[in-house]
CSV table of C-alpha atoms in Angstrom, one decimal:
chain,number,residue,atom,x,y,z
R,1,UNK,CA,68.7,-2.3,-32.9
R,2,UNK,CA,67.9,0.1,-30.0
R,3,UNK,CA,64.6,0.4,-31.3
R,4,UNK,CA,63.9,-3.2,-31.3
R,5,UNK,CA,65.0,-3.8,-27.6
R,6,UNK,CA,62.7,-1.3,-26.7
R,7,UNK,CA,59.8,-2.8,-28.6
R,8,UNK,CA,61.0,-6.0,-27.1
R,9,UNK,CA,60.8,-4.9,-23.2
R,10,UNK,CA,57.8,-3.1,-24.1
R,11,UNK,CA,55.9,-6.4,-25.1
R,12,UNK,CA,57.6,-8.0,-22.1
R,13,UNK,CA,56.0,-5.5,-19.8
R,14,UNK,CA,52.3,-5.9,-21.9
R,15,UNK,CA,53.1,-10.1,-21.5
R,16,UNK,CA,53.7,-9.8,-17.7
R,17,UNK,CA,51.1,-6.9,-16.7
R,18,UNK,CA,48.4,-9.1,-18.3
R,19,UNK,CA,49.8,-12.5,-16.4
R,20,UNK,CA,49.4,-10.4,-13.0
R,21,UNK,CA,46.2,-9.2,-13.8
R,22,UNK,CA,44.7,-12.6,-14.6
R,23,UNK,CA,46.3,-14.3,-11.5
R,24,UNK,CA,44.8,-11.3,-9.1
R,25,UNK,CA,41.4,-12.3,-10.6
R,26,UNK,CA,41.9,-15.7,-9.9
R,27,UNK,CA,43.0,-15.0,-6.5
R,28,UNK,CA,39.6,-13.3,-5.9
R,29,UNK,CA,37.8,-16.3,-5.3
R,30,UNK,CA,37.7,-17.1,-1.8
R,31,UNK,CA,35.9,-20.0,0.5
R,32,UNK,CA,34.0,-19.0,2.8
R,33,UNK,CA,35.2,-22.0,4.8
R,34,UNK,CA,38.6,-19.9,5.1
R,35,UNK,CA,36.8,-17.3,7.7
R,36,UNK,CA,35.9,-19.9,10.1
R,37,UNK,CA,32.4,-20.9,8.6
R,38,UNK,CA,31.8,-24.4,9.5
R,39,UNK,CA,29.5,-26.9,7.7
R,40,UNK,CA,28.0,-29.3,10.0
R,41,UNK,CA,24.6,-27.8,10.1
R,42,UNK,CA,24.6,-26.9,13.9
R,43,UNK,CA,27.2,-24.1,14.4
R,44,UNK,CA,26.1,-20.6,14.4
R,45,UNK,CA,28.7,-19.3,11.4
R,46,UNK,CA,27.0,-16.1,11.1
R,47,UNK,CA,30.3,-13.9,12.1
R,48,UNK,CA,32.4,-15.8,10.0
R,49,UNK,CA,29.9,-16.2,6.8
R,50,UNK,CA,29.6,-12.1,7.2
R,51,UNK,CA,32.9,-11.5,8.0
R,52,UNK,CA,33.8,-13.8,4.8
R,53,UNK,CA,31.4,-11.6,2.6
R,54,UNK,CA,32.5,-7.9,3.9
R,55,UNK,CA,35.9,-9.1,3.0
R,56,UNK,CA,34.7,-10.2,-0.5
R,57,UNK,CA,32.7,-7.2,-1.5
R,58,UNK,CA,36.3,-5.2,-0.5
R,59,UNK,CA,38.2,-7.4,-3.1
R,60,UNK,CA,34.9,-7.2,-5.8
R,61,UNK,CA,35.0,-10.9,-5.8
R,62,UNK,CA,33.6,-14.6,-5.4
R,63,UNK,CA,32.7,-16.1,-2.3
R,64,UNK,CA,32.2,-19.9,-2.4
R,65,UNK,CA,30.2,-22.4,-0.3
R,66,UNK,CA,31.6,-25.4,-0.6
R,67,UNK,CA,29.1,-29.0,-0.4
R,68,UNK,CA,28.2,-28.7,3.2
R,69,UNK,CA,25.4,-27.3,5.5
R,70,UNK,CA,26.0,-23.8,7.1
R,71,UNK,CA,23.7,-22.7,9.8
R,72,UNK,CA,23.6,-19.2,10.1
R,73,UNK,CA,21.5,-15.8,11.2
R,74,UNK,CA,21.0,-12.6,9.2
R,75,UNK,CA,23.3,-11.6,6.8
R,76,UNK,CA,23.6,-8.3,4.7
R,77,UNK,CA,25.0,-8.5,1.1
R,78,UNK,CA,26.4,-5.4,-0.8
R,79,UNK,CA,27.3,-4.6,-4.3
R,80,UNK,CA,30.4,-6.3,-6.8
R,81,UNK,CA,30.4,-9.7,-5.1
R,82,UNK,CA,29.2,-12.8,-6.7
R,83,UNK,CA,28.1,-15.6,-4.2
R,84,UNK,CA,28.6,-19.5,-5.5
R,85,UNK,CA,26.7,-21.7,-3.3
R,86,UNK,CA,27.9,-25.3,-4.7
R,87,UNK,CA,26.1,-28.3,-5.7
R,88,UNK,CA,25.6,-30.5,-1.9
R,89,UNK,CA,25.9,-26.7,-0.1
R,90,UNK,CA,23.1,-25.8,2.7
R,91,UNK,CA,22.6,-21.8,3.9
R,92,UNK,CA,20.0,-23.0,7.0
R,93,UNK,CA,18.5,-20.0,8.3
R,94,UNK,CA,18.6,-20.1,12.3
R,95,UNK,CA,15.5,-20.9,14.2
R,96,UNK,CA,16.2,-18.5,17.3
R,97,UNK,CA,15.1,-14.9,16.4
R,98,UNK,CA,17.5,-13.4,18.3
R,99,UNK,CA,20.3,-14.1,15.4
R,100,UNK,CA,18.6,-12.0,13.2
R,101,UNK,CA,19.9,-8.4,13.4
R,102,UNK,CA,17.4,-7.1,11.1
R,103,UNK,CA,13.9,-8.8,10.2
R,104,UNK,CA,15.2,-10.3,6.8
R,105,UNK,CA,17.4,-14.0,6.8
R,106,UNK,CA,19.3,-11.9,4.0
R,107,UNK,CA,19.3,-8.7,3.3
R,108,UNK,CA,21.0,-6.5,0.0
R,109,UNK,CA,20.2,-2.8,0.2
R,110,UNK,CA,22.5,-1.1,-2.9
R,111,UNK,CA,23.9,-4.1,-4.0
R,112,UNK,CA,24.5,-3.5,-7.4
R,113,UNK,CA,26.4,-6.3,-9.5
R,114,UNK,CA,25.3,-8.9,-7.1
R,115,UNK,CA,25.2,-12.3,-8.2
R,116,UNK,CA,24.0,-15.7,-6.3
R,117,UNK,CA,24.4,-18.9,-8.4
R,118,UNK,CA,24.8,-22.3,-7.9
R,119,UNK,CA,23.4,-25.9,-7.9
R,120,UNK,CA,23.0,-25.6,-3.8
R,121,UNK,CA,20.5,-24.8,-1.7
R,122,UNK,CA,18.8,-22.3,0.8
R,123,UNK,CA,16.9,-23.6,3.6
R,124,UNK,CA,14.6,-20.5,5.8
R,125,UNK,CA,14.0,-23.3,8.0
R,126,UNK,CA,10.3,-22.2,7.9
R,127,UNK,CA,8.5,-24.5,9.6
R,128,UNK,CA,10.3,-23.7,12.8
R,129,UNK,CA,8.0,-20.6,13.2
R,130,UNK,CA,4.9,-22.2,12.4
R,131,UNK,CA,2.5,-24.1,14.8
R,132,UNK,CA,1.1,-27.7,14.2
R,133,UNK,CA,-1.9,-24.8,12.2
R,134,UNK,CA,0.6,-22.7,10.3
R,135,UNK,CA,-0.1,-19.6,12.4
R,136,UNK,CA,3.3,-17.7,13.8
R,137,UNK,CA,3.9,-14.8,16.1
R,138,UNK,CA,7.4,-13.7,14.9
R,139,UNK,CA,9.2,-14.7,12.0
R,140,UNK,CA,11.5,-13.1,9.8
R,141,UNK,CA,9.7,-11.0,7.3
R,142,UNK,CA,10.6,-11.2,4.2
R,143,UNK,CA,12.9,-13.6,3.5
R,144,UNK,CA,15.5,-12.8,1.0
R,145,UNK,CA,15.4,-8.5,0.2
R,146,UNK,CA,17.0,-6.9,-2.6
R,147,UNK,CA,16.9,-3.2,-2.4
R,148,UNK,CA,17.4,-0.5,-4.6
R,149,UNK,CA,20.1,-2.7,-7.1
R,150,UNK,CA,21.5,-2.5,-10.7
R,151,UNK,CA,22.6,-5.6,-12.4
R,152,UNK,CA,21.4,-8.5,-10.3
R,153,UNK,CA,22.1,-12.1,-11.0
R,154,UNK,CA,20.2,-14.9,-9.2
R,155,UNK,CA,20.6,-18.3,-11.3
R,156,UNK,CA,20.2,-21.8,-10.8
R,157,UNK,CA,19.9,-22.1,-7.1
R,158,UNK,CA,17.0,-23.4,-4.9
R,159,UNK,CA,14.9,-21.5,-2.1
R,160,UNK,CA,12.9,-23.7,0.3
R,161,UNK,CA,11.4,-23.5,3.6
R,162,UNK,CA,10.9,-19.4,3.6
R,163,UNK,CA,9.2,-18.7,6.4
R,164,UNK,CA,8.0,-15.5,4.7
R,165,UNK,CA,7.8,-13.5,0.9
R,166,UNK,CA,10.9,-15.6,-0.6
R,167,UNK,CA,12.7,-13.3,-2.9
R,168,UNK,CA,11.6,-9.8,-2.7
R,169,UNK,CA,12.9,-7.1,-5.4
R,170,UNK,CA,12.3,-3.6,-4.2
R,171,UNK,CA,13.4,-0.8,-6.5
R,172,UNK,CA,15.7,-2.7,-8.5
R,173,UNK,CA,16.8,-2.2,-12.0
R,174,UNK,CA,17.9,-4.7,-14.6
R,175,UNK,CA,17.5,-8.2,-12.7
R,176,UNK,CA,17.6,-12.0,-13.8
R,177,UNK,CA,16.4,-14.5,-12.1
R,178,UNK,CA,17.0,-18.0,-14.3
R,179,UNK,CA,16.5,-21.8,-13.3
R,180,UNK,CA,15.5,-20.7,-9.5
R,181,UNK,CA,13.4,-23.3,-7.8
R,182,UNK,CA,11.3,-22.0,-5.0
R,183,UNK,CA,9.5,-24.8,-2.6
R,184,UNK,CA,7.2,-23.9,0.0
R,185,UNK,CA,4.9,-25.9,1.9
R,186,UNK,CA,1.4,-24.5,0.1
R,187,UNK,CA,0.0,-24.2,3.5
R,188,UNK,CA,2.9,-21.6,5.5
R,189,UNK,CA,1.1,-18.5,4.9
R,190,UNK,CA,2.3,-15.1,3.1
R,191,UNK,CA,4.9,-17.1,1.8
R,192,UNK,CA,5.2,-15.6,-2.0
R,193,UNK,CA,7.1,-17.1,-4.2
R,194,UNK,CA,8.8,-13.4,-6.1
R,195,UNK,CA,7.6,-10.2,-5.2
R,196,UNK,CA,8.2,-7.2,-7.9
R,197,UNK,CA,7.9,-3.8,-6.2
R,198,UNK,CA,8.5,-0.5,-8.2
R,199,UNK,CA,11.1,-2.1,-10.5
R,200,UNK,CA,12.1,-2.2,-14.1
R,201,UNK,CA,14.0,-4.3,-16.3
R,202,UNK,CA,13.7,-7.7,-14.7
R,203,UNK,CA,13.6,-10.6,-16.5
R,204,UNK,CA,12.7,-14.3,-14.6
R,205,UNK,CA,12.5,-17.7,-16.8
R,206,UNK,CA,12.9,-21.3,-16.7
R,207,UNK,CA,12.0,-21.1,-12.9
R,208,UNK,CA,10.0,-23.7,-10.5
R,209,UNK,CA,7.5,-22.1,-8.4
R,210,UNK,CA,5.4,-23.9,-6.0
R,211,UNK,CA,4.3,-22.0,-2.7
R,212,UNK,CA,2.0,-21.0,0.2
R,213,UNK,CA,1.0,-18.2,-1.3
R,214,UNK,CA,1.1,-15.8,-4.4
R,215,UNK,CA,4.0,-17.2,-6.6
R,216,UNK,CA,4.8,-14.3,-8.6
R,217,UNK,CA,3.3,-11.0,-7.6
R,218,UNK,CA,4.5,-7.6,-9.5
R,219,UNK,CA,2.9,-4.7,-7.3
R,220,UNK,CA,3.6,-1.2,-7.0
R,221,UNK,CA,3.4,1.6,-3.8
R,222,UNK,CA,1.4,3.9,-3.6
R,223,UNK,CA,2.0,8.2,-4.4
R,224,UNK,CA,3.9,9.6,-4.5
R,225,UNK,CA,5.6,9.7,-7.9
R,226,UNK,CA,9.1,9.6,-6.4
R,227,UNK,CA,11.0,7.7,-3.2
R,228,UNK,CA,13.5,9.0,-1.5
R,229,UNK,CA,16.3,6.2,-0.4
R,230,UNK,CA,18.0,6.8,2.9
R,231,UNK,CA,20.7,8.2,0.7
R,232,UNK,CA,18.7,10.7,-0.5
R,233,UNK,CA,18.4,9.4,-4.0
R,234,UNK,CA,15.2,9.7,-6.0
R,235,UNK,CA,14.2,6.6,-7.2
R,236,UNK,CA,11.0,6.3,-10.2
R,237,UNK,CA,8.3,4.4,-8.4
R,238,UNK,CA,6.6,2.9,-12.3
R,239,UNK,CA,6.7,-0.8,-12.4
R,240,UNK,CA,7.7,-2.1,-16.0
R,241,UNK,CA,9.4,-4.3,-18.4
R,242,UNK,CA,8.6,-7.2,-16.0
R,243,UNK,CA,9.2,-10.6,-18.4
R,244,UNK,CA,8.1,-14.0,-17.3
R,245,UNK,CA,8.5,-17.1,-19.7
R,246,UNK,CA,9.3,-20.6,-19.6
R,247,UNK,CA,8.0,-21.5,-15.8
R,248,UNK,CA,6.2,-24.0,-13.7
R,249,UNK,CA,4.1,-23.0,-11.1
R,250,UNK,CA,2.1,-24.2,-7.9
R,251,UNK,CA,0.2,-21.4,-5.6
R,252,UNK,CA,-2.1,-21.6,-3.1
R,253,UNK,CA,-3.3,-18.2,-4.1
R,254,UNK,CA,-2.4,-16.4,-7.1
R,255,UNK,CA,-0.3,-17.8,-9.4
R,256,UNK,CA,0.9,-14.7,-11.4
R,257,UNK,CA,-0.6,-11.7,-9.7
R,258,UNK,CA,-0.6,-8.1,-9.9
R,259,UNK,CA,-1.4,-6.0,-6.9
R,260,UNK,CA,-2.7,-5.3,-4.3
R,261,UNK,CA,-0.2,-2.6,-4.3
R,262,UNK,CA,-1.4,-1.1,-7.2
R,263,UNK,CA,-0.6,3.0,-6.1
R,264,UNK,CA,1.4,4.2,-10.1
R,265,UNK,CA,1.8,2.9,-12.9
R,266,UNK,CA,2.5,-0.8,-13.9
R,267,UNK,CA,2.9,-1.3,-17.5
R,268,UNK,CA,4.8,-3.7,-20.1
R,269,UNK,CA,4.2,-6.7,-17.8
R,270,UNK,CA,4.2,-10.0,-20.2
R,271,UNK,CA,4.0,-13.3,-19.3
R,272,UNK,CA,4.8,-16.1,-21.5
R,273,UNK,CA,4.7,-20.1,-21.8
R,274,UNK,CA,3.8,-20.5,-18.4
R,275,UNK,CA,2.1,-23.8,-17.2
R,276,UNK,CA,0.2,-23.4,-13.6
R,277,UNK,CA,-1.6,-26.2,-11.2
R,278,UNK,CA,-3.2,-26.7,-8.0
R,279,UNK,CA,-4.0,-22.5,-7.5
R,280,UNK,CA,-6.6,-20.2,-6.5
R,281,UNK,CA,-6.3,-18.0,-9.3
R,282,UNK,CA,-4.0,-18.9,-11.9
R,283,UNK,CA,-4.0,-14.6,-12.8
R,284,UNK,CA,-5.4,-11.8,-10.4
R,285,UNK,CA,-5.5,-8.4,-11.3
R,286,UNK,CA,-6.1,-6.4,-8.1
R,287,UNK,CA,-6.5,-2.5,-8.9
R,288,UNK,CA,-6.6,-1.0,-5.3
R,289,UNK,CA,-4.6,2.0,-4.7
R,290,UNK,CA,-5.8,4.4,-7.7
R,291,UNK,CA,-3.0,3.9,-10.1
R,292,UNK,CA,-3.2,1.9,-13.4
R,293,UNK,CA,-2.2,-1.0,-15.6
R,294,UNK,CA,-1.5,-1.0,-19.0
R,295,UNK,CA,0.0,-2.7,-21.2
R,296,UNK,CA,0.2,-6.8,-19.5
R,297,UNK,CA,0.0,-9.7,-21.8
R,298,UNK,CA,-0.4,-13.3,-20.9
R,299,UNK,CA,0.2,-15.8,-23.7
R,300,UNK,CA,0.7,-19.0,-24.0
R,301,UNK,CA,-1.2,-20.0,-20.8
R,302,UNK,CA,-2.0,-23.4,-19.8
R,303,UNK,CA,-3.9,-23.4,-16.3
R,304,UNK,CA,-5.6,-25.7,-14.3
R,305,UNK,CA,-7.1,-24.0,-10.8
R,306,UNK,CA,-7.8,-26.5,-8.0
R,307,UNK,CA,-6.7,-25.6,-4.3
R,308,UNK,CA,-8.0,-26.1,-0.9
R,309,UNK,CA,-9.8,-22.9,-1.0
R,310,UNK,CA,-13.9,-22.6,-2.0
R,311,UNK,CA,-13.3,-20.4,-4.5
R,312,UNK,CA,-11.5,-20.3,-8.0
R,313,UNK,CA,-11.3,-18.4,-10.7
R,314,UNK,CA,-8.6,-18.9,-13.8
R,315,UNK,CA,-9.0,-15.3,-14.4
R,316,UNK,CA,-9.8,-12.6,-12.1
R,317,UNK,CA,-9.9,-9.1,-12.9
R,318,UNK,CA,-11.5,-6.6,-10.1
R,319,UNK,CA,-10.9,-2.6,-9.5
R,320,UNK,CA,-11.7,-2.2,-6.1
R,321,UNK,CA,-10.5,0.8,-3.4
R,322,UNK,CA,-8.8,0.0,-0.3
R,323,UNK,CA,-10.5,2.2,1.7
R,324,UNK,CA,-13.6,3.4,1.5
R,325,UNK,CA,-13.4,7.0,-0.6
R,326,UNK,CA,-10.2,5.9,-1.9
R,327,UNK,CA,-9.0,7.1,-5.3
R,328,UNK,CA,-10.5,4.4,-8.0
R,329,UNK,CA,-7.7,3.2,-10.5
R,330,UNK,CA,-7.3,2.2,-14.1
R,331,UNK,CA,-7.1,-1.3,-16.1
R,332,UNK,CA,-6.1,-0.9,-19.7
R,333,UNK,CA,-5.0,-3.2,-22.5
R,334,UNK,CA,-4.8,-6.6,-21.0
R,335,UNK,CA,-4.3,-9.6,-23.6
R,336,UNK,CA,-4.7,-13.0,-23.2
R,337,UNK,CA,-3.3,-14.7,-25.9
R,338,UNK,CA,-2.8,-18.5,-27.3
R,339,UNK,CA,-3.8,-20.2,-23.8
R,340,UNK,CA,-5.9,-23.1,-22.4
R,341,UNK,CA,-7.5,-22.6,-18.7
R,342,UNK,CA,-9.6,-25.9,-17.2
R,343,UNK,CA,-11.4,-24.8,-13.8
R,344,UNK,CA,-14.0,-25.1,-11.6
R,345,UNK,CA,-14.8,-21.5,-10.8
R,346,UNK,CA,-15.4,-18.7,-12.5
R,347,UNK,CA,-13.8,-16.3,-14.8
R,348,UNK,CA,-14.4,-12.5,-13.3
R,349,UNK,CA,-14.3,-9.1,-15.1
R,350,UNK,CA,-15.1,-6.1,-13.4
R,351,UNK,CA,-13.9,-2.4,-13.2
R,352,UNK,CA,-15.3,-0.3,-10.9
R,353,UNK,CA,-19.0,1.6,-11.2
R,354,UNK,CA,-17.2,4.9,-11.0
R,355,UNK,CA,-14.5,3.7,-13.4
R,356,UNK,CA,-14.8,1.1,-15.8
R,357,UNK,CA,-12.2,-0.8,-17.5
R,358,UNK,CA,-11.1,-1.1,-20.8
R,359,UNK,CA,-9.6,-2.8,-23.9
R,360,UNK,CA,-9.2,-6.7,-22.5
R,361,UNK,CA,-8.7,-8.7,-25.6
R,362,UNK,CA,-8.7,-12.7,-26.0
R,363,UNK,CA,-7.2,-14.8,-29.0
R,364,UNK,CA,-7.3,-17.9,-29.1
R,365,UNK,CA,-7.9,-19.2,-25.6
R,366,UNK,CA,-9.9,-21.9,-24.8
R,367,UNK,CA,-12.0,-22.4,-21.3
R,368,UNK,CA,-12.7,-25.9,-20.0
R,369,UNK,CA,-15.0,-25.4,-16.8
R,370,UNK,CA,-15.9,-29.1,-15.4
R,371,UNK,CA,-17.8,-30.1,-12.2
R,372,UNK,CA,-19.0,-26.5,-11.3
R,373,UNK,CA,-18.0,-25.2,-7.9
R,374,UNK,CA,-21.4,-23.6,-5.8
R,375,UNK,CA,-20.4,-19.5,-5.8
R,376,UNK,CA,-24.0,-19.0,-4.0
R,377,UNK,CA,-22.4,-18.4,-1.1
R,378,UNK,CA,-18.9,-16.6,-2.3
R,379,UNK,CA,-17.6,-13.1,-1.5
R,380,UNK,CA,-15.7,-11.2,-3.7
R,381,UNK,CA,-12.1,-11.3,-2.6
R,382,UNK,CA,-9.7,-8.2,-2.7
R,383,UNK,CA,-6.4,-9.7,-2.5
R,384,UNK,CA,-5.6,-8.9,1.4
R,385,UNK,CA,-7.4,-9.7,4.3
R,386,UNK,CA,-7.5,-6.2,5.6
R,387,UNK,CA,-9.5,-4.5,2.5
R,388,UNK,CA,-12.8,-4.4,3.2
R,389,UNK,CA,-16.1,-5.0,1.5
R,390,UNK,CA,-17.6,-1.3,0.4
R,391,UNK,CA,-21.2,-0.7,-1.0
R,392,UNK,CA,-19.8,1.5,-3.9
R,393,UNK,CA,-18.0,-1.1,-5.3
R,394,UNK,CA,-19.3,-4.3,-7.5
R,395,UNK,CA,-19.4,-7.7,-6.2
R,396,UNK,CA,-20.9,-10.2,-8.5
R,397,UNK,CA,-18.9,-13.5,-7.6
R,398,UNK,CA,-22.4,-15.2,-7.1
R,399,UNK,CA,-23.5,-14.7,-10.9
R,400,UNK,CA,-24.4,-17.9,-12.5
R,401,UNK,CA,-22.2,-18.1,-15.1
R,402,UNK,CA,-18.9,-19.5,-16.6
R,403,UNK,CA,-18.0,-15.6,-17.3
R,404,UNK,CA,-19.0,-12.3,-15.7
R,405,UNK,CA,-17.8,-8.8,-17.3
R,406,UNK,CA,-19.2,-5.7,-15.2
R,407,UNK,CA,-18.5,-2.1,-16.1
R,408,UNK,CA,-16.0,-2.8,-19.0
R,409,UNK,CA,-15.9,-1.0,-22.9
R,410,UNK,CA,-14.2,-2.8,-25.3
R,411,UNK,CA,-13.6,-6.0,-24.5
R,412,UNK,CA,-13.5,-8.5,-27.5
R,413,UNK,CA,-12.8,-12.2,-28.4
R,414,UNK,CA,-11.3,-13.2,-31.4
R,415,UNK,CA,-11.2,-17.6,-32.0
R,416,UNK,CA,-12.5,-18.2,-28.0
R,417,UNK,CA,-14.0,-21.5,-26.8
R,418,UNK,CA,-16.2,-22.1,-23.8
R,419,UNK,CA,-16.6,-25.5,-23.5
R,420,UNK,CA,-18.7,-27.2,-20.0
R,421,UNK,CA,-19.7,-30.7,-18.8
R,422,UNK,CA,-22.5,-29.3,-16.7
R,423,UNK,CA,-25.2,-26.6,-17.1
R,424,UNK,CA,-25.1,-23.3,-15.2
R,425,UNK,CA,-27.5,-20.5,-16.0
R,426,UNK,CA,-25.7,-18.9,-18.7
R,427,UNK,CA,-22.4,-18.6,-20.0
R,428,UNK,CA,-22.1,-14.9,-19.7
R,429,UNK,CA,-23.4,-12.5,-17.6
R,430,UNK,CA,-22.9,-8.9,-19.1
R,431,UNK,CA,-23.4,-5.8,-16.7
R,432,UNK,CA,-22.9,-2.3,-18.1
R,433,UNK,CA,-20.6,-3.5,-20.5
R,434,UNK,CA,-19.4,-3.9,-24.5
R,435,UNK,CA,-18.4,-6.9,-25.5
R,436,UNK,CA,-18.2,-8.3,-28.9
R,437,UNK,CA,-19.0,-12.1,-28.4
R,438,UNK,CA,-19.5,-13.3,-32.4
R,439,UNK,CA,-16.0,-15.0,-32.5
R,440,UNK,CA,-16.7,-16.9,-29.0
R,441,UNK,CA,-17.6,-20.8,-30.0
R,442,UNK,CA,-20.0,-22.0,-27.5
R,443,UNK,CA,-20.0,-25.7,-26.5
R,444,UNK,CA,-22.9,-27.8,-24.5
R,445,UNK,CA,-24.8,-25.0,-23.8
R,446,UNK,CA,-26.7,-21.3,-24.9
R,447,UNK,CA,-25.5,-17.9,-24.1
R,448,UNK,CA,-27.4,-15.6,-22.0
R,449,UNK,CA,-26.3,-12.4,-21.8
R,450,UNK,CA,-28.1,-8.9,-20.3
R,451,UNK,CA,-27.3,-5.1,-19.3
């Protein structure tokens, strides 16, 4: 009988330490209405909405915004704290500079376990640094910085108005990013849609992108191998297992892009089931900084380039330096699988003279070039303004031709179909390079090719 009362108060204790536990997790949700924030879209909250986050980053919990707008300066996120912005729920960035205590609207150095989810909305209130010509003087730049995280969570909510890079993932590991929509108007410059720097492990799908400028843009810094955080942590500075499917997507530049910062190694990049309009370049591969890519597949494709730029291209593929004796860098097993691209422009190849490129593979992609653009005047870009034009490198944007490939072994076609409405001089133009073209079907026209 002894025994069995002591069993009994045992269980008791089990019953009633598990009932307190669950009720102290419920009690971490809190509103951040509760600290004072206030919701009618003209109040500076920014003391309370921070005030209401430091608290729930103490607690590890959940910090709701409730259906209202919240106007508010810079903010700083930390790790364990999931933030619920609700369906009807506004974050407007503040206009006046002088609320932001650093450059970013939000910014999440270590914030590991961070989650942002929700039906509402974040509003950068871009256009307030713009002129009537979308040029600014200061802005907040970037946007939204996540910095040196594990395990972060962005679902579901939408980002408009950035007046900067949107979402920007800097030396993060293990990241989703699922049902975000991102709207930008396509002319505020710079204003990406998700940049990837020196990361692994990040997954982003069923997202809408449609922005000023690159939409999706996985780059890497350059040497050295390591970098050292301001705790003095070592952090890898390789770029890989970056996986895109199941997206929409508007740019005015490049729609999935790697580079410029192109300084280590980038590899296992895929891309997948991704349909693209109105762009510049629906994929840009900008080897600048003498490191490499390897491994980066695009299947699944379906492209259509068409911007207010003069020049398009539905795949461009250039190794260039940014300066002018800079180290030359490395392209290496790019496929293009199961894809359609219709264009204008011009589809561009070329590694370097002093480094060519190597094993770029098509199956089963099919190119659709209607109502030629005139390239007789086009430059070849390099991804950023700043990078100049230097005599050792290869610019061959002017070829006549619905594809060029320059300095490049191993490139070969398996089920590929060129199809035009108009005739150009040749379908291919072939410098110093070995291409097997016997499985490309040629419509409406003759190839021409030449070393």
């Amino acid at each position: 009988m002894k025994y069995l009362k002591l069993t009994f108060y045992k269980l008791l204790f089990l019953i009633l330490g598990l009932y307190l536990s669950t009720c102290q997790k419920e009690n971490m949700i809190f509103n951040v209405s509760d600290f004072g924030a206030i919701p009618d879209g003209k109040t500076l909250s920014t003391k309370a909405i921070q005030d209401a986050i430091n608290f729930t980053i103490s607690k590890k919990g959940t910090l709701v915004f409730p259906k209202g707008t919240y106007y508010s300066g810079a903010l700083t996120l930390g790790p364990n704290i999931t933030i619920v912005l609700e369906e009807g729920c506004v974050l407007m960035a503040s206009s006046n500079l002088e609320d932001y205590k650093h450059n970013e609207f939000i910014l999440a150095p270590y914030a590991d376990n961070l989650t942002i989810k929700g039906k509402g909305t974040i509003n950068g209130n871009g256009r307030s640094f713009f002129d009537d010509k979308w040029q600014f003087t200061e802005r907040p730049q970037p946007w939204i910085d996540i910095k040196d995280a594990k395990n972060v969570r962005i679902e579901d909510i939408t980002l408009i108005n950035s007046p900067s890079h949107t979402l920007n993932l800097s030396y993060c590991n293990g990241v989703k990013v699922k049902g975000l929509t991102i709207k930008n108007h396509p002319q505020s410059p710079n204003t990406d849609g998700i940049d990837i720097r020196n990361s692994s492990n990040v997954r982003i799908s069923d997202c809408d992108i449609r922005t000023g400028d690159d939409a999706i843009c996985v780059k890497n810094d350059r040497k050295p191998e390591k970098w050292i955080n301001s705790k003095g942590e070592a952090r890898s500075k390789i770029t890989e297992n970056i996986h895109v499917s199941k997206c929409y997507i508007e740019s005015d530049d490049s729609a999935l892009k790697l580079g410029t910062g192109s300084g280590y190694l980038t590899r296992n990049i895929s891309f997948d089931h991704i349909q693209i309009k109105k762009t510049r370049y629906a994929i840009a591969l900008f080897m600048m900084d003498g490191g490499r890519y390897e491994e980066i597949t695009f299947s699944n494709i379906n492209a259509t380039t068409g911007s207010r730029h003069k020049q398009e291209y539905p795949i461009f593929i250039d190794v260039h330096t940014r300066t002018e004796n800079g180290n030359v860098g490395d392209i290496s097993k790019i496929y293009f699988r199961d894809s359609e691209f219709n264009t204008s422009g011009i589809t561009y190849i070329s590694g370097h003279p002093l480094q060519g490129i190597d094993s770029i593979s098509f199956k089963n992609v099919s190119f659709n070039y209607k109502q030629r653009l005139d390239n007789s005047d086009w430059v070849k870009p390099k991804g950023n303004k700043t990078i100049q034009r230097w005599e050792t490198a290869g610019d061959y944007v002017q070829t006549k031709a619905d594809m060029l490939i320059a300095h490049a072994d191993a490139v070969t076609f398996e089920n590929v179909v060129l199809k035009q409405d108009s005739m150009v001089k040749s379908n291919f133009e072939l410098i110093k390079a070995k291409v097997d073209t016997t499985q490309i079907k040629i419509e409406n026209t003759k190839q021409k090719a030449f070393n």
